[in-house]
Coordinates of C-alpha atoms and ligand atoms in Angstrom, one line a residue:
M1 CA 125.8 105.8 28.4
S2 CA 128.6 106.0 30.9
T3 CA 132.1 104.7 30.6
Q4 CA 131.4 102.8 33.8
F5 CA 128.5 100.9 32.2
L6 CA 130.6 100.0 29.2
N7 CA 133.3 98.7 31.4
V8 CA 130.8 96.3 33.0
F9 CA 129.3 95.4 29.6
L10 CA 132.5 95.1 27.5
G11 CA 135.4 95.0 29.9
E12 CA 137.7 97.9 30.6
Q13 CA 140.2 97.0 27.9
Y14 CA 137.5 97.3 25.2
T15 CA 136.1 100.5 26.5
R16 CA 139.5 102.1 26.4
H17 CA 139.9 100.8 22.9
L18 CA 136.6 102.3 21.8
F19 CA 137.2 105.7 23.2
L20 CA 140.7 106.1 21.9
G21 CA 140.0 109.3 20.0
T22 CA 136.6 110.6 19.0
K23 CA 137.1 110.4 15.2
T24 CA 136.1 107.2 13.4
N25 CA 138.6 104.4 13.0
M26 CA 137.2 102.7 10.0
T27 CA 140.3 101.0 8.7
K28 CA 140.7 98.9 11.9
R29 CA 137.3 97.4 11.7
K30 CA 136.1 94.6 9.5
Q31 CA 133.2 95.8 7.3
L32 CA 130.3 93.3 7.3
Y33 CA 127.6 95.1 5.3
E34 CA 127.0 98.5 3.6
G35 CA 123.5 99.8 3.4
K36 CA 122.2 103.0 1.8
A37 CA 122.7 105.3 4.8
K38 CA 124.8 103.1 7.2
V39 CA 127.7 100.7 7.2
I40 CA 127.9 97.8 9.7
F41 CA 131.3 96.7 11.1
E42 CA 132.4 93.9 13.3
G43 CA 132.1 95.0 17.0
P44 CA 134.9 94.8 19.6
E45 CA 133.2 91.9 21.4
A46 CA 131.2 88.8 20.4
G47 CA 127.6 89.8 20.0
T48 CA 128.3 93.5 19.2
L49 CA 128.5 95.5 16.0
V50 CA 129.5 99.0 15.1
Q51 CA 126.9 101.0 13.1
Y52 CA 128.5 103.9 11.1
F53 CA 126.2 106.8 9.8
K54 CA 127.1 107.9 6.3
D55 CA 126.2 111.3 4.8
D56 CA 124.6 109.5 1.8
A57 CA 120.9 110.3 1.1
T58 CA 118.8 108.1 -1.1
A59 CA 115.1 108.0 -2.0
F60 CA 112.7 106.1 -4.2
N61 CA 114.7 102.9 -3.8
A62 CA 118.0 104.6 -4.4
Q63 CA 116.9 106.0 -7.8
K64 CA 117.6 109.5 -6.3
K65 CA 121.0 109.9 -4.5
D66 CA 123.2 112.6 -3.0
V67 CA 125.7 113.2 -0.3
I68 CA 124.6 115.7 2.3
K69 CA 127.5 116.8 4.5
G70 CA 126.6 116.5 8.2
K71 CA 123.5 114.3 7.8
G72 CA 125.2 111.2 9.3
V73 CA 126.4 113.0 12.4
L74 CA 123.0 114.6 13.0
N75 CA 121.2 111.2 12.6
N76 CA 123.8 109.5 14.9
Y77 CA 123.1 112.0 17.7
I78 CA 119.3 112.2 17.2
S79 CA 118.9 108.5 17.0
E80 CA 121.1 108.0 20.2
H81 CA 118.8 110.4 22.0
I82 CA 115.5 108.8 20.9
M83 CA 116.8 105.1 21.2
T84 CA 117.9 105.9 24.7
A85 CA 114.6 107.4 25.7
V86 CA 112.7 104.5 24.1
G87 CA 115.0 102.1 26.0
D88 CA 114.2 103.9 29.2
L89 CA 110.5 103.1 28.6
G90 CA 111.5 99.4 29.0
I91 CA 111.4 98.6 25.3
P92 CA 114.5 96.5 24.5
G93 CA 116.7 97.8 21.6
H94 CA 120.0 97.1 20.0
F95 CA 121.5 100.5 20.9
I96 CA 124.3 100.3 23.5
A97 CA 126.3 103.5 23.2
R98 CA 127.4 106.3 20.8
L99 CA 131.1 105.8 20.2
N100 CA 131.9 109.0 18.4
D101 CA 130.4 111.5 15.9
R102 CA 129.5 108.8 13.4
E103 CA 129.4 105.5 15.1
Q104 CA 127.3 103.5 17.6
L105 CA 128.0 100.3 19.4
I106 CA 125.0 98.0 18.9
R107 CA 123.9 94.5 19.8
K108 CA 124.1 92.0 17.0
L109 CA 120.6 90.8 16.1
E110 CA 119.0 88.5 13.6
I111 CA 117.2 91.2 11.6
I112 CA 113.5 90.5 10.8
P113 CA 113.0 91.4 7.1
I114 CA 110.0 93.6 7.8
E115 CA 109.7 97.4 7.8
V116 CA 107.0 98.5 10.3
V117 CA 105.4 101.8 9.2
V118 CA 103.2 103.8 11.6
R119 CA 101.0 106.5 10.3
N120 CA 99.1 109.2 12.3
V121 CA 98.5 111.5 9.3
A122 CA 98.4 110.7 5.6
A123 CA 101.6 111.5 3.8
G124 CA 104.0 109.9 1.3
S125 CA 103.1 106.5 -0.3
I126 CA 99.7 106.1 1.3
C127 CA 98.5 109.2 -0.5
S128 CA 99.4 107.9 -3.9
R129 CA 98.3 104.3 -3.1
L130 CA 94.8 105.3 -1.7
G131 CA 94.2 108.7 -3.3
L132 CA 94.3 110.6 0.0
D133 CA 95.2 114.3 0.5
E134 CA 98.5 114.8 2.3
G135 CA 97.8 116.0 5.8
T136 CA 94.6 114.1 6.3
T137 CA 94.4 113.0 9.9
L138 CA 93.7 109.2 10.1
N139 CA 90.9 108.1 12.3
N140 CA 93.2 105.8 14.1
T141 CA 96.9 105.0 14.1
L142 CA 97.6 102.8 11.1
V143 CA 100.4 100.1 11.2
E144 CA 101.6 98.8 7.9
F145 CA 104.2 96.2 7.0
C146 CA 106.6 96.1 4.1
L147 CA 109.0 93.4 3.1
K148 CA 112.5 94.6 3.4
D149 CA 113.7 93.7 -0.1
D150 CA 115.2 96.5 -2.3
S151 CA 115.1 94.3 -5.4
L152 CA 111.3 94.1 -5.0
G153 CA 110.9 97.8 -4.0
D154 CA 109.9 96.9 -0.4
P155 CA 106.4 95.8 -1.2
I156 CA 103.5 96.3 1.3
I157 CA 102.4 93.0 2.8
A158 CA 99.7 91.8 5.2
P159 CA 100.3 89.9 8.5
E160 CA 99.1 86.8 6.6
H161 CA 102.1 87.1 4.3
I162 CA 104.4 87.4 7.4
F163 CA 103.0 84.2 8.9
T164 CA 102.7 82.3 5.6
F165 CA 106.3 82.8 4.8
G166 CA 107.5 82.4 8.5
W167 CA 109.1 85.9 8.8
T168 CA 107.7 86.1 12.4
T169 CA 105.5 84.0 14.6
K170 CA 102.1 85.4 15.7
D171 CA 103.5 86.0 19.2
E172 CA 106.5 87.9 17.8
L173 CA 104.3 90.1 15.6
E174 CA 102.1 90.8 18.6
I175 CA 105.2 92.0 20.5
I176 CA 106.4 94.1 17.6
V177 CA 103.0 95.8 17.1
E178 CA 102.7 96.4 20.9
D179 CA 106.2 98.0 21.1
T180 CA 105.5 100.0 17.9
L181 CA 102.3 101.5 19.3
R182 CA 104.0 102.4 22.6
I183 CA 106.8 104.0 20.7
N184 CA 104.3 106.0 18.6
D185 CA 102.5 107.2 21.8
F186 CA 105.8 108.2 23.4
L187 CA 107.3 109.9 20.4
T188 CA 104.1 111.7 19.5
G189 CA 104.2 113.3 23.0
L190 CA 108.0 113.9 22.9
F191 CA 107.8 115.7 19.5
L192 CA 104.6 117.7 20.4
G193 CA 106.5 118.9 23.4
I194 CA 109.0 120.5 21.1
G195 CA 106.4 121.9 18.6
V196 CA 106.7 119.1 16.1
R197 CA 104.0 116.8 14.7
L198 CA 104.9 113.1 14.2
I199 CA 103.2 112.3 10.9
D200 CA 104.6 108.8 10.3
F201 CA 107.8 106.7 10.8
K202 CA 109.4 103.4 10.1
L203 CA 110.9 100.9 12.5
E204 CA 112.8 97.7 12.2
F205 CA 113.2 94.8 14.7
G206 CA 115.4 91.8 15.3
R207 CA 115.9 88.8 17.5
L208 CA 118.6 88.5 20.2
Y209 CA 119.3 84.9 21.0
H210 CA 120.4 83.9 24.5
D211 CA 121.3 80.5 23.2
Q212 CA 122.0 79.9 19.4
D213 CA 120.8 76.3 19.8
A214 CA 117.5 77.2 21.3
A215 CA 115.5 79.0 18.6
D216 CA 112.7 79.9 20.9
D217 CA 114.9 81.5 23.5
N218 CA 115.1 85.0 22.0
V219 CA 114.0 88.6 22.7
I220 CA 112.5 90.9 20.1
M221 CA 114.5 94.1 20.0
L222 CA 114.1 97.4 18.3
A223 CA 116.9 97.8 15.6
D224 CA 118.2 100.3 13.0
E225 CA 117.7 104.0 13.9
I226 CA 115.0 106.6 14.7
S227 CA 115.9 109.9 13.1
P228 CA 114.5 112.4 10.6
D229 CA 115.6 110.0 7.8
N230 CA 112.8 107.5 8.8
C231 CA 110.2 109.8 10.4
R232 CA 108.0 112.5 8.9
L233 CA 108.2 115.5 11.2
W234 CA 106.3 118.7 10.6
D235 CA 106.5 122.0 12.5
A236 CA 103.4 122.2 14.6
Q237 CA 102.8 125.9 13.8
T238 CA 103.6 126.0 10.1
N239 CA 103.5 122.3 9.0
E240 CA 107.0 122.9 7.5
K241 CA 108.7 119.6 6.7
M242 CA 111.7 118.9 9.0
D243 CA 112.6 115.4 7.7
K244 CA 114.0 113.6 4.7
D245 CA 111.1 114.8 2.5
R246 CA 113.3 117.9 2.2
F247 CA 115.6 115.7 0.1
R248 CA 112.9 113.5 -1.5
R249 CA 111.1 116.6 -2.8
D250 CA 114.1 118.8 -3.5
L251 CA 113.1 121.4 -0.9
G252 CA 116.6 122.1 0.3
G253 CA 117.6 122.9 3.8
L254 CA 117.8 119.3 5.1
V255 CA 120.8 119.8 7.4
E256 CA 119.2 123.0 8.8
A257 CA 115.9 121.1 9.5
Y258 CA 117.7 118.1 11.2
Q259 CA 119.8 120.6 13.2
E260 CA 116.6 122.4 14.3
I261 CA 115.1 119.0 15.5
A262 CA 118.3 118.4 17.4
N263 CA 118.3 121.9 19.0
R264 CA 114.7 121.5 20.1
L265 CA 115.4 118.1 21.6
G266 CA 118.3 119.8 23.5
I267 CA 121.0 117.7 21.8
K268 CA 124.3 119.4 21.4
I269 CA 125.8 118.6 17.9
P270 CA 129.5 119.1 17.2
D271 CA 130.6 121.6 14.5
L272 CA 129.6 119.9 11.3
D273 CA 132.3 121.7 9.2
S274 CA 135.2 120.3 11.2
Ligands
TMP1 P1 106.3 106.1 2.7 O1 105.2 107.1 2.9 O2 107.3 106.4 1.6 O3 105.8 104.7 2.7 O4 107.1 106.2 4.1 C1 106.5 106.1 5.4 C2 107.6 106.3 6.4 O5 108.6 105.4 6.4 C3 108.2 107.7 6.3 O6 108.4 108.3 7.6 C4 109.6 107.4 5.7 C5 109.9 106.0 6.2 N1 110.6 105.2 5.2 C6 111.8 104.7 5.6 O7 112.4 105.0 6.6 N2 112.5 103.9 4.6 C7 112.0 103.6 3.5 O8 112.6 102.9 2.7 C8 110.7 104.1 3.1 C9 110.0 103.8 1.8 C10 110.0 104.9 4.0
LIG2 N1 115.6 105.0 1.9 C1 114.8 104.6 0.8 C2 115.6 104.5 -0.5 O1 116.6 105.0 -0.7 C3 113.5 105.3 0.6 C4 113.2 106.5 1.3 O2 113.6 106.7 2.4 O3 112.4 107.3 0.7 O4 115.2 104.0 -1.4

C-alpha cells in the first residue's frame, strides 16, 4: 500500500503520524480488545483500527500456551501479502495497510460471530469428530461453521443455527460462502505454485456500514488474518507441516516453517532477533 494512497484515505497528517518510526507505538493508542494472538487498538481516524500481532501461541481453546518469538512479525507480513492478493481479486476485506513489523491499519467492522472453516483434505478436528484418517482427500471442498465463543469451545453449527439466531441473513451467508470458495480456489493455486498444499483454513467476516442508521446498507468484508496460524499448510513433496500444528503437536520449528512460507511467497521478513 503506497503512502500516496494512505494520504488520500486518511489525510496526509495521519499518514505522517502512522509512519513516524517503524517500531510499534503501543502506549499512544487506546487498547480496545485483547485476543489470543492479536490486540486491537483505536485507529487514527474514525472507522479505522490498528491490529497488533503478538508472539503468543495458543491451542485447544488456550489450554496450551506459549510465546514464540517472531511469530507475530511473520504473521503480520504473511497476512498482509495474502489479504492484499485476495483484495486484488475484488473480494472486499478490512485490511488497509501494514504500518510496521507488528501492526496493520484495518477498517472497523461489526464482526460476525462465526468462524468459517474450509477443508480440502481431512486433518485436525474433523478426523476426531468423524473418525477419518489425516490426509484423506475430501470428495469436494467442505465448508463448516463454528460459533465464535471461547466459553463454549467454538462449537460447530449448521446454517440453520445461523439463521435461527440471526447471526447472518441468508443473503449474507450466501456472500460469505461464495467469497470463501473463491478464496479457497485462489489460495490453493497460490500455495501449489510454491510447493505447498492448502489442507484447510479458517476465515472470519464482518459488516461495514455505510450508514449506521440503515442496517441493510452494509458490505460483507473479510476480517481477521490469513496466516499459518489459521491455515494448515503441508509441503507438497514431503507433507511436512508448515503451520501452527507444529505448536499444537509439539513438533518444534514453528518460526522456521513460517519463515519458509514467507520465503517461498517472496516476502522479505526483517531480522527477527532485532
Ligand atoms: P480444526 O481442525 O481444529 O477444526 O481447524 C480447522 C482450521 O481452522 C485449521 O486450519 C486451523 C483453523 N483454526 C483457527 O484458525 N482457529 C481456531 O480456533 C481453530 C479451532 C481452528
Ligand atoms: N486458536 C485457538 C485457541 O487457542 C485454537 C487453535 O488454533 O487450535 O484455542
